[in-house]
Every structure is written in C-alpha cells, then in structure tokens.
Amino acid sequence: MQSIQVLRLAVVLLVCSSFVIRCSEAAYTLSFTHMLSEKAKEDHNAQEKGAWPFPDPDTVEYQHLLRQYDAVRHRRMLAGTPSTYTFVEGNVSISFIGGFYYSTISVGTPAVPFLVALDTGSDLFWLPCECQSCAPATAPIYEDYGVSKALKVYSPKASNTSTAISCGSSDCPAIISQCQAAAGEQCLYEQNYAAVNTSTSGRLVQDVLHLIPDMGAPTATQVPVIVGCGQTQTGILVDGFGPPDGLIGLGLENYSVPTTLARSGLVKDSFSMCFGADFAGRVVFGDIGSTAQQSTPFAPAQPGAYNTYYVGVETIIVGGDTITVGMSAWFDTGTQFSYLESATYKLFVASFDKQIAGYTRTTEPQLFEYCYLTRDDIVNAPTIDYVLSGNATFPIGYPLISLFFQNGTRGGFCLAIIESNINLIGVNFMVGMNLVFNREQRTLGFEETDCLSLMSNSGPAPAPNAGGPSPSPGPKASASSPTTRPPNSSTTTPGPAAAPAPSQASHAAAFSLATLLLLGLVHVLL
C-alpha cells in the first residue's frame, strides 16, 4: 500500500504551447500543456473569444466528456546531417478537438502551407487535392477554439517538384494501392480508417516537404516524400470532426513520413513522449532514450505484423497479488483511460477492491465501476505494475481519478480502468513516464521521469521563421502538481527523476515536427 494523490484531471486534449531545443544535436523537444487546463482557459479569456466552451474539471459533465471521447474512439476500433530540422512554417498553436498532433507544414514548389494532423495510428500522408469530396474550405470548428484558418487544397499541377507515382513504382504501396496489373497506370490509393464509413482516396504523387535547420542559418531543405492527393474523403474527414486540411501518418509502414525521413538519414527512426502530472509534457523526435530506461519489444498485432504499438504483458501486480495474464496491450496516446478484457478486468478490480481499506464503495452509478467515498486528496491504495515482456516493470503512477458530486465538490475517487474487449494502456497510465517508441529496434523504452523538469532544463526556443507564429511561453510548475510516487515514499519503486539527455550515438539527428499534441475524440486508427 502507498499514499497516492488522486489525479484531479484526466489527460484529455493536449496543446503544444512552446517548443525548446535541448542542448544537444541529438534531440529536439516540444512542450505541451493540457487543452482544458486553467492556463488554456486564461489564454482563451485573454483573446476575448467568448465563454469558455468546456465544462469545468470539477464537474460530472467534464468526466462524462472524457468517457464520451473514449467511447467514440473504441466503437471505431471494433468495427546523416549534424543539424536538427523543423518545418519552415515554425510552431503552430491551436485548440482543436481531435486525437492528433497538428502542425503547419509546407509542401511543393512554390511552397504551400497546410495545417495537418499528425497521427500515430496511421501511415499515409495525404492532403485535400483535386477535390471531388473534401472538407469545406473553411472550418468553423477551428474558430470555435480561437483560430481563424483558411484551409488549403494541394495542386500537383501547380508544384514544379510534383511527380506522379506509377503502379510499377516501389513507392506504390500494395497495402493501400488500387492498382490493377498495368504498371504504367497512376498509383491510385484508398485508405480506410476504423471510423465508420471513413476513408480517403485519390492518387499518389511524390513532392517535397520543406524543412529548415533548428540552429544556424535558416537554409531550407527539401525532402521528397510520398503524398496522397486526396480527391475523395468520407465520414469524419468531411463532417467536421476530422482533420480537414490533411493528415501525416506516423505509423510503422515504409511509406510513412517518419520512415521516409529516417531513410534519408535526417533522423533516427525513434521518438519519445513524456506526460507530466501537471498536464504538460514534451515530444522528442530522434530520441532513443537513455541507458537507464527499461525496454520491451513490440508485439505483433498479428503474426509478423508490426503495424501498431502493441507490447506483451506477462503479469499485472496489484499490491500483494500477482495476476498472470499473458496478453498483448496497445499503448495508445490517443485514449484517456485504460482498458482490460473482461476476464482480466474482473481479476484486476477484485484484487484492488479487497486491498483498498477504509473506504466505502459507492453504489451510485458512476463513469467507472469501482468508486469509493472520501473527502481526502491523499488515499492509501495498492500499487499497480504491469510486468512486460523481458521482465520490464511498468509502474502505473495514476490509476485513480477524482469523483465529484453534482455540486462540484470532491466526493471520492475511482479506479480509472474500464472493462472492454481490448487491452489498452491509455494516457492515465502513462503519466510520469518518458516513453520511447524506437521503431528501428521495435522496442518501447520507458523511464519514470519528471517531465516538467525536462522542459525547464531545456534551452530557450529558437526564433521561428519570420512567416510563422511565435511560440507562446512554456508551461509553469504548479505548486499543487500531484505526485503518486513521491521521492520520500516507502515504496520500492524509485521516484521520478529528470531523464538523462538522449544518446547521441548511432543516429544522425533529431527532427522536429513542431506540433500540437491533441489527444481525444478523433484518432482514425487502422
């Protein structure tokens, strides 16, 4: 048992508030903060954008909103250079409901800017193009969150560097192509997403993505990438909930942008993410982590198919109980809470419930099944650890979430895990960890980390490109930031500590995607 401070908010929607370079050519860091935090609310009010459009966190409505995002998402599931680089458009900050990273990029010659989503759950880079069915040219939902954005349409004919990809080309991926036998035909594609009736289709072209070094003279670099000329979008891609200005897939397939950039020698094929307890964190592309981290191999979603970030889970330790599970679980940074298949869930919650002493379980219907009454911020609860393949122990720092009464007062806490038919580790189980998705080694590295210290110890942000917006100040520490494994805790698990600088060996550089991290409703996963 240990004293645990209950997580006041679940990590729902995260917005990049600034970007900073660590004092190393090996990594480029982006910091982000919670979209629904007090800081985001203050910024919204300062812009005089009208009433704050979200419920306050100390309300039942807020927690219903979190569960609604997850529910929609999971219904869909069941159906070498020494410089670092960033996009020439610089950093962009908007608040937009969606399970994506957002960035302004420039494509083609002359360069045209696009505000695209960056999706860790898919692979294709596509833009609205030669539109037969695309999202409207304006997106009112952007304006709802303080941004006026005119959307772009990509034109291969208007770009001097655009070339068509033919069916016989190695750049025409069989997994999405609609090619028949004729090698001379253009490589047509159709990408279907798990969201109901959601897809993009068109033709594939090659064009250049514009990058600039983070340090030194701002000399532009153009990197050839595969681009989907998205002529027809359906489902959430056109109904106002998806990314209307295009999407960059960050998945594991060989036609994804990260794979292409790594193959070019600009970056190591790895990135890290760190989620702080104060709803701030950072993303580092090119980071392979530290020698102190633990690691576990990716598990194939299907035999031989490494197309999502699954890992093997051998046992789950709840306090003094060890539950043998032998399952695979998906690390999903686009889902707020965590999920277990029914049989494992029943063993898990039964063990937790029998070890939680001195608290009365409420019989009132709640968002979670196991909720307990207390007015205390600190509760005594069993520790929870997932033992992953290779005997790597992944400690769960924030398994609990506050329970609020209708009048907004704190009434207790809930075990924030949900019975399902999938095994999924969501953001609430990742808080306080630095996660390294090493795609080259097919491993997930992790280390308990003070994400806020990582950001505060980073160097200052560079001046953005003259044509791009200036980054806003980075998040500040909160005196009330919760800690579930305090340094003086009696638990044998070590407390959070600042992570070492990323290793500089065996990779050319890190590459910034200068993005927003938005985790929530719309994450169109394959």
XYZ file of C-alpha atoms in Angstrom:
526
model
C 0.000 0.000 0.000
C 1.113 3.548 -0.529
C -0.280 7.040 -0.220
C -1.494 8.217 -3.593
C -2.655 11.671 -4.518
C -5.707 11.343 -6.710
C -5.331 12.648 -10.223
C -7.607 15.665 -10.429
C -7.937 15.671 -14.191
C -7.502 13.014 -16.802
C -5.224 13.885 -19.685
C -7.673 14.584 -22.484
C -6.632 17.184 -25.004
C -3.080 18.464 -25.034
C -1.958 21.567 -26.865
C 1.642 22.379 -27.694
C 2.368 25.680 -26.000
C 6.034 26.132 -26.895
C 8.983 24.316 -28.310
C 12.506 24.254 -26.964
C 15.786 22.777 -28.070
C 17.734 20.720 -25.581
C 21.451 21.483 -25.622
C 22.273 18.599 -27.880
C 22.151 17.992 -31.583
C 20.610 14.623 -30.787
C 17.122 15.684 -29.819
C 14.539 18.345 -30.498
C 11.957 18.915 -27.807
C 8.386 20.146 -27.912
C 6.494 21.024 -24.765
C 2.729 20.858 -24.477
C 0.054 21.518 -21.936
C -3.473 20.337 -21.282
C -6.012 21.960 -23.575
C -8.571 22.151 -20.781
C -6.172 23.456 -18.142
C -6.518 26.758 -16.317
C -3.697 28.124 -18.499
C -5.646 27.289 -21.656
C -8.746 28.888 -20.151
C -6.791 32.037 -19.268
C -5.422 32.259 -22.812
C -8.918 31.811 -24.207
C -10.316 34.571 -21.998
C -7.397 36.872 -22.817
C -8.273 36.584 -26.500
C -11.869 37.595 -25.678
C -13.231 34.636 -27.618
C -16.419 34.461 -25.599
C -17.481 31.937 -22.996
C -15.144 29.022 -22.251
C -16.690 26.195 -24.331
C -15.795 23.310 -21.993
C -17.197 22.189 -18.633
C -15.093 22.898 -15.565
C -12.972 19.940 -14.434
C -14.677 19.755 -11.041
C -17.927 18.618 -12.608
C -19.591 15.379 -13.559
C -20.140 16.807 -17.047
C -16.387 17.049 -17.546
C -15.785 13.401 -16.701
C -18.682 12.385 -18.925
C -16.915 14.264 -21.712
C -13.766 12.193 -21.181
C -15.635 8.924 -21.320
C -17.553 10.062 -24.375
C -14.316 10.667 -26.261
C -13.032 7.204 -25.402
C -16.352 5.539 -26.188
C -16.498 7.024 -29.675
C -12.915 6.034 -30.290
C -13.312 2.440 -29.215
C -16.509 1.889 -31.113
C -14.462 2.667 -34.180
C -11.782 0.168 -33.174
C -14.193 -2.611 -33.043
C -15.532 -2.093 -36.415
C 23.298 11.700 -41.852
C 23.452 15.569 -41.170
C 24.662 17.271 -37.967
C 21.720 19.678 -37.871
C 18.256 19.236 -36.490
C 15.289 20.204 -38.615
C 11.856 21.689 -38.280
C 9.093 22.666 -40.678
C 9.709 26.021 -42.326
C 6.350 27.321 -41.075
C 7.523 27.070 -37.461
C 5.363 26.293 -34.466
C 1.573 26.491 -34.532
C -0.791 26.514 -31.577
C -4.486 25.871 -31.983
C -7.093 24.157 -29.888
C -8.992 21.625 -31.927
C -10.911 18.552 -30.843
C -9.133 15.545 -32.278
C -6.725 12.780 -31.434
C -3.834 14.216 -33.369
C -0.676 16.214 -33.404
C -1.199 19.316 -35.519
C 1.448 21.212 -37.415
C 1.721 23.735 -40.173
C 3.866 22.270 -42.922
C 4.900 23.440 -46.374
C 4.744 21.196 -49.424
C 5.681 21.624 -53.074
C 7.396 24.278 -55.174
C 6.476 27.027 -54.630
C 5.826 26.036 -51.043
C 2.193 25.951 -49.906
C 1.332 25.772 -46.171
C -1.094 23.199 -44.765
C -2.379 22.669 -41.240
C -2.238 18.900 -40.946
C -2.901 16.339 -38.263
C -0.040 14.024 -37.308
C -1.476 10.620 -36.487
C 0.477 7.920 -34.674
C -2.180 5.375 -35.588
C -1.916 5.506 -39.384
C 0.756 5.791 -42.056
C -0.306 7.739 -45.134
C 0.482 11.427 -45.669
C -2.416 12.937 -47.607
C -3.700 16.396 -48.448
C -7.031 17.571 -49.911
C -6.359 17.669 -53.631
C -8.300 17.827 -56.913
C -11.338 17.641 -54.681
C -14.394 15.627 -55.537
C -15.416 15.329 -51.880
C -13.295 17.253 -49.373
C -13.887 19.127 -46.145
C -15.200 22.689 -46.576
C -12.598 25.321 -47.421
C -13.271 26.912 -44.045
C -13.577 25.043 -40.777
C -15.870 26.765 -38.247
C -14.705 24.385 -35.519
C -11.259 25.994 -35.666
C -12.837 29.379 -34.985
C -14.713 27.887 -32.033
C -11.338 27.366 -30.374
C -9.814 30.720 -31.157
C -8.258 30.164 -34.583
C -9.298 31.576 -37.925
C -7.872 29.247 -40.542
C -8.474 29.173 -44.273
C -7.868 25.625 -45.432
C -5.736 24.811 -48.454
C -6.115 22.460 -51.390
C -2.972 20.859 -52.764
C -2.448 21.044 -56.538
C 0.191 18.720 -58.021
C -0.041 20.626 -61.313
C 0.913 23.866 -59.564
C 4.028 22.340 -57.967
C 7.209 22.180 -60.031
C 8.522 19.325 -57.887
C 5.468 17.072 -58.000
C 5.735 13.836 -59.958
C 3.143 11.126 -60.366
C 3.825 7.683 -58.893
C 3.049 4.815 -61.222
C 1.729 1.380 -60.375
C 5.074 -0.186 -61.201
C 6.985 2.037 -58.776
C 8.361 0.767 -55.482
C 6.735 3.863 -53.982
C 3.278 2.482 -54.800
C 2.480 0.552 -51.598
C 0.459 -2.577 -52.242
C -1.283 -2.278 -48.873
C -3.324 0.754 -49.983
C -2.944 0.849 -53.768
C -5.825 0.270 -56.137
C -3.542 -0.726 -58.998
C -4.538 -3.425 -61.402
C -1.921 -5.242 -63.462
C -0.943 -2.336 -65.714
C 2.358 -0.923 -64.484
C 2.016 2.279 -66.481
C -1.095 3.448 -64.682
C -1.033 6.053 -61.947
C -0.887 4.615 -58.450
C -4.373 5.096 -57.102
C -4.935 4.556 -53.392
C -7.724 4.077 -50.912
C -7.085 4.352 -47.188
C -9.911 3.093 -44.992
C -9.975 4.030 -41.319
C -11.652 2.274 -38.433
C -14.126 5.105 -38.022
C -17.397 4.071 -39.625
C -17.510 4.883 -43.360
C -14.337 6.964 -43.110
C -11.728 6.908 -45.859
C -9.545 8.950 -48.164
C -8.851 8.034 -51.768
C -7.083 9.531 -54.754
C -3.689 9.149 -56.380
C -0.151 9.085 -55.018
C 2.484 11.610 -56.001
C 5.960 12.492 -54.821
C 6.684 16.042 -53.730
C 8.983 17.847 -51.342
C 8.466 18.649 -47.678
C 10.250 21.851 -46.656
C 12.491 21.790 -43.584
C 14.928 24.220 -42.004
C 17.747 23.613 -39.519
C 16.861 24.481 -35.950
C 20.260 26.086 -35.485
C 22.408 28.125 -37.800
C 21.383 29.862 -40.982
C 17.771 29.156 -41.964
C 18.678 27.398 -45.208
C 15.701 25.431 -46.418
C 15.980 21.713 -47.063
C 13.557 19.836 -49.267
C 12.929 16.157 -48.599
C 10.998 14.060 -51.152
C 8.021 12.292 -49.576
C 5.026 10.301 -50.780
C 1.854 12.393 -50.759
C -1.688 11.186 -51.199
C -3.605 13.534 -53.476
C -6.838 13.100 -51.541
C -9.602 13.596 -54.066
C -12.390 11.967 -52.057
C -12.795 11.988 -48.276
C -15.691 10.385 -46.413
C -17.017 10.077 -42.862
C -15.381 12.087 -40.115
C -12.883 13.523 -42.596
C -15.644 15.714 -44.020
C -18.223 16.002 -41.240
C -16.321 18.488 -39.081
C -14.683 16.092 -36.600
C -11.637 15.021 -38.587
C -8.578 16.855 -39.910
C -9.936 18.895 -42.834
C -6.537 20.099 -44.068
C -4.823 16.720 -44.365
C -3.006 14.197 -42.230
C 0.519 12.854 -41.779
C 0.608 9.262 -40.616
C 3.405 8.485 -38.142
C 2.955 4.728 -38.240
C 5.403 1.950 -38.964
C 4.835 1.322 -42.672
C 7.653 2.068 -45.107
C 5.700 4.835 -46.874
C 5.080 6.925 -43.748
C 6.829 10.270 -43.375
C 8.917 9.241 -40.309
C 10.172 6.183 -42.173
C 10.985 8.293 -45.217
C 12.850 10.875 -43.129
C 14.806 8.182 -41.296
C 15.670 6.514 -44.582
C 17.017 9.842 -45.831
C 19.434 9.994 -42.894
C 17.942 13.090 -41.273
C 16.686 11.341 -38.145
C 16.907 8.219 -36.086
C 13.727 6.212 -36.536
C 12.563 6.765 -32.956
C 10.618 9.311 -30.934
C 9.774 9.857 -27.281
C 6.778 11.239 -25.417
C 6.563 12.371 -21.811
C 3.295 13.119 -19.989
C 3.601 15.201 -16.831
C 1.247 15.078 -13.876
C 0.586 18.798 -14.344
C -0.741 18.116 -17.863
C 2.406 19.362 -19.517
C 4.970 17.295 -21.336
C 7.107 17.030 -24.388
C 7.676 15.114 -27.614
C 11.168 14.457 -28.988
C 11.744 13.068 -32.469
C 15.045 11.304 -32.999
C 15.282 10.415 -29.300
C 16.354 6.853 -28.492
C 16.176 7.396 -24.747
C 18.751 6.847 -22.028
C 20.800 3.893 -20.862
C 18.800 3.908 -17.607
C 15.467 3.143 -19.230
C 13.783 -0.238 -19.306
C 12.528 -1.601 -22.600
C 10.224 -4.224 -24.007
C 9.833 -5.438 -27.587
C 6.850 -4.513 -29.690
C 4.399 -7.364 -30.056
C 2.878 -8.004 -33.484
C -0.815 -7.178 -33.712
C -0.996 -10.266 -35.924
C 1.742 -12.829 -36.633
C 4.572 -10.927 -38.308
C 2.581 -7.673 -38.493
C 4.263 -4.818 -36.586
C 1.880 -2.045 -37.589
C 0.794 -0.717 -34.193
C 2.441 -0.130 -30.840
C 1.486 -3.342 -29.042
C 3.565 -4.874 -26.242
C 3.362 -8.148 -24.372
C 2.134 -8.103 -20.762
C 3.134 -11.132 -18.685
C 1.657 -10.258 -15.297
C -0.155 -7.441 -13.518
C 0.883 -6.834 -9.917
C -1.782 -5.240 -7.711
C -0.371 -4.633 -4.242
C 0.456 -8.086 -2.911
C -1.284 -10.009 -5.716
C 0.286 -11.170 -8.959
C -2.153 -11.834 -11.796
C -0.786 -13.896 -14.679
C -2.303 -12.568 -17.897
C -0.083 -13.415 -20.881
C -1.730 -10.791 -23.075
C -0.838 -8.099 -25.576
C -1.769 -4.489 -24.840
C -1.776 -1.450 -27.045
C -0.019 1.726 -25.874
C -2.403 4.353 -27.222
C -1.592 8.010 -26.635
C -4.958 8.975 -28.096
C -7.086 7.378 -25.367
C -7.581 8.943 -21.948
C -8.273 5.897 -19.781
C -7.103 2.294 -19.755
C -8.989 -0.858 -20.707
C -8.829 -4.583 -19.966
C -10.585 -7.538 -21.493
C -13.381 -8.865 -19.326
C -11.704 -11.883 -17.683
C -8.551 -9.952 -16.763
C -10.559 -6.912 -15.695
C -12.569 -8.956 -13.181
C -9.415 -10.369 -11.580
C -7.786 -6.937 -11.561
C -10.622 -4.996 -9.917
C -11.369 -7.781 -7.426
C -7.762 -7.684 -6.242
C -7.783 -3.892 -5.993
C -11.112 -3.817 -4.164
C -10.085 -6.318 -1.493
C -6.889 -4.354 -0.757
C -8.411 -0.892 -0.592
C -9.099 -0.466 3.108
C -11.058 2.166 4.987
C -13.095 3.467 2.063
C -16.750 2.823 1.315
C -17.537 1.790 -2.214
C -20.369 3.855 -3.627
C -23.345 2.093 -5.162
C -24.360 5.155 -7.144
C -23.872 4.736 -10.905
C -20.596 6.320 -11.979
C -18.434 6.524 -15.061
C -16.260 3.770 -13.591
C -17.373 0.625 -11.814
C -15.118 0.847 -8.746
C -15.533 4.188 -6.970
C -15.024 4.979 -3.271
C -16.168 7.780 -0.984
C -13.694 10.115 0.723
C -13.020 13.840 1.033
C -9.244 13.284 1.182
C -6.836 14.258 -1.575
C -4.391 11.559 -0.452
C -5.614 7.972 -0.327
C -3.998 4.673 0.616
C -4.189 2.318 -2.325
C -2.276 -0.709 -3.605
C 0.451 -0.039 -6.130
C -0.125 -1.309 -9.656
C 2.592 -2.541 -12.007
C 2.436 -4.118 -15.442
C 5.275 -6.599 -15.977
C 6.006 -6.517 -19.693
C 7.862 -8.964 -21.912
C 11.518 -9.194 -20.964
C 10.680 -8.741 -17.281
C 10.376 -4.967 -17.676
C 8.243 -3.470 -14.901
C 5.997 -0.599 -15.955
C 4.708 1.208 -12.821
C 1.263 2.786 -13.054
C 1.551 6.192 -11.457
C -2.009 7.490 -11.745
C -4.597 4.698 -11.625
C -7.145 6.841 -9.728
C -9.295 9.775 -10.759
C -11.370 12.097 -8.603
C -15.080 11.506 -8.141
C -17.175 14.675 -7.961
C -20.701 15.283 -6.779
C -23.192 17.201 -8.903
C -22.408 20.392 -6.961
C -18.743 20.096 -7.928
C -17.368 19.067 -4.528
C -14.942 16.181 -4.302
C -16.694 13.043 -3.175
C -14.105 10.328 -3.584
C -12.111 8.539 -6.227
C -12.498 5.911 -8.920
C -10.213 3.248 -10.313
C -9.881 4.597 -13.848
C -9.924 1.384 -15.817
C -12.751 0.100 -17.974
C -13.991 -3.376 -18.866
C -13.791 -3.930 -22.595
C -12.880 -6.471 -25.234
C -9.487 -4.855 -25.844
C -6.383 -4.455 -23.693
C -5.235 -0.867 -23.882
C -2.884 1.313 -21.844
C -4.189 4.867 -22.071
C -2.669 8.198 -21.119
C -3.765 7.991 -17.468
C -1.422 5.004 -17.029
C 1.442 6.792 -18.840
C 1.612 9.933 -16.693
C 5.050 10.426 -15.150
C 6.785 8.236 -17.720
C 9.090 9.043 -20.605
C 8.098 6.668 -23.404
C 10.480 5.949 -26.269
C 8.914 4.435 -29.379
C 12.026 3.019 -31.045
C 10.701 1.931 -34.390
C 14.089 0.829 -35.663
C 14.690 -1.577 -32.783
C 10.967 -2.366 -32.429
C 11.064 -1.637 -28.734
C 9.195 0.542 -26.291
C 11.536 2.160 -23.785
C 10.270 3.789 -20.615
C 11.577 5.526 -17.524
C 9.942 7.354 -14.619
C 10.596 10.990 -15.363
C 9.768 14.457 -14.138
C 8.555 15.773 -17.482
C 8.309 19.325 -16.190
C 11.985 19.276 -15.185
C 12.899 18.103 -18.659
C 11.230 21.165 -20.103
C 12.522 23.641 -17.533
C 16.083 22.358 -18.015
C 15.855 22.713 -21.782
C 17.377 25.580 -23.650
C 15.357 28.522 -24.949
C 13.214 28.158 -28.008
C 14.693 29.424 -31.270
C 13.120 32.314 -33.083
C 10.577 30.925 -35.509
C 10.642 31.534 -39.219
C 9.588 35.092 -39.977
C 6.453 33.872 -41.653
C 5.353 31.676 -38.780
C 3.655 32.446 -35.486
C 5.682 32.993 -32.341
C 5.605 30.253 -29.722
C 3.825 31.050 -26.503
C 5.595 30.710 -23.139
C 6.159 27.217 -21.834
C 4.057 25.807 -19.012
C 4.973 26.690 -15.439
C 5.160 24.403 -12.480
C 2.124 24.225 -10.267
C 2.533 24.075 -6.523
C -0.283 21.583 -6.417
C 1.005 19.284 -9.146
C 0.165 15.775 -7.968
C 2.769 13.102 -7.406
C 1.831 9.486 -6.955
C 5.274 8.131 -6.209
C 6.872 10.866 -4.103
C 10.643 10.773 -3.587
C 10.242 10.011 0.142
C 7.658 7.289 -0.400
C 8.204 3.944 1.271
C 7.534 2.131 -1.981
C 10.493 0.328 -3.504
C 9.823 1.857 -6.903
C 12.148 4.846 -7.404
C 10.541 8.250 -7.658
C 10.555 10.448 -10.742
C 13.850 11.957 -11.749
C 14.969 14.095 -14.625
C 15.888 11.953 -17.595
C 19.429 11.998 -18.957
C 19.998 13.668 -22.281
C 19.187 11.411 -25.200
C 22.001 9.282 -26.516
C 23.923 10.870 -29.383
C 25.294 7.601 -30.693
C 24.168 5.831 -33.847
C 21.902 8.459 -35.298
C 22.292 11.494 -37.453
C 19.998 13.990 -35.795
C 16.601 14.610 -34.355
C 13.805 16.136 -36.359
C 11.114 18.418 -35.029
C 7.531 18.159 -36.126
C 6.712 21.469 -34.369
C 3.271 20.306 -33.491
C 0.307 20.311 -31.235
C -0.470 17.209 -29.271
C -4.227 16.765 -29.160
C -5.430 13.559 -27.604
C -9.093 12.764 -27.605
C -12.065 12.297 -29.814
C -10.938 11.672 -33.357
C -7.930 9.423 -33.851
C -8.579 7.470 -37.011
C -6.663 4.285 -36.369
C -6.142 1.499 -38.820
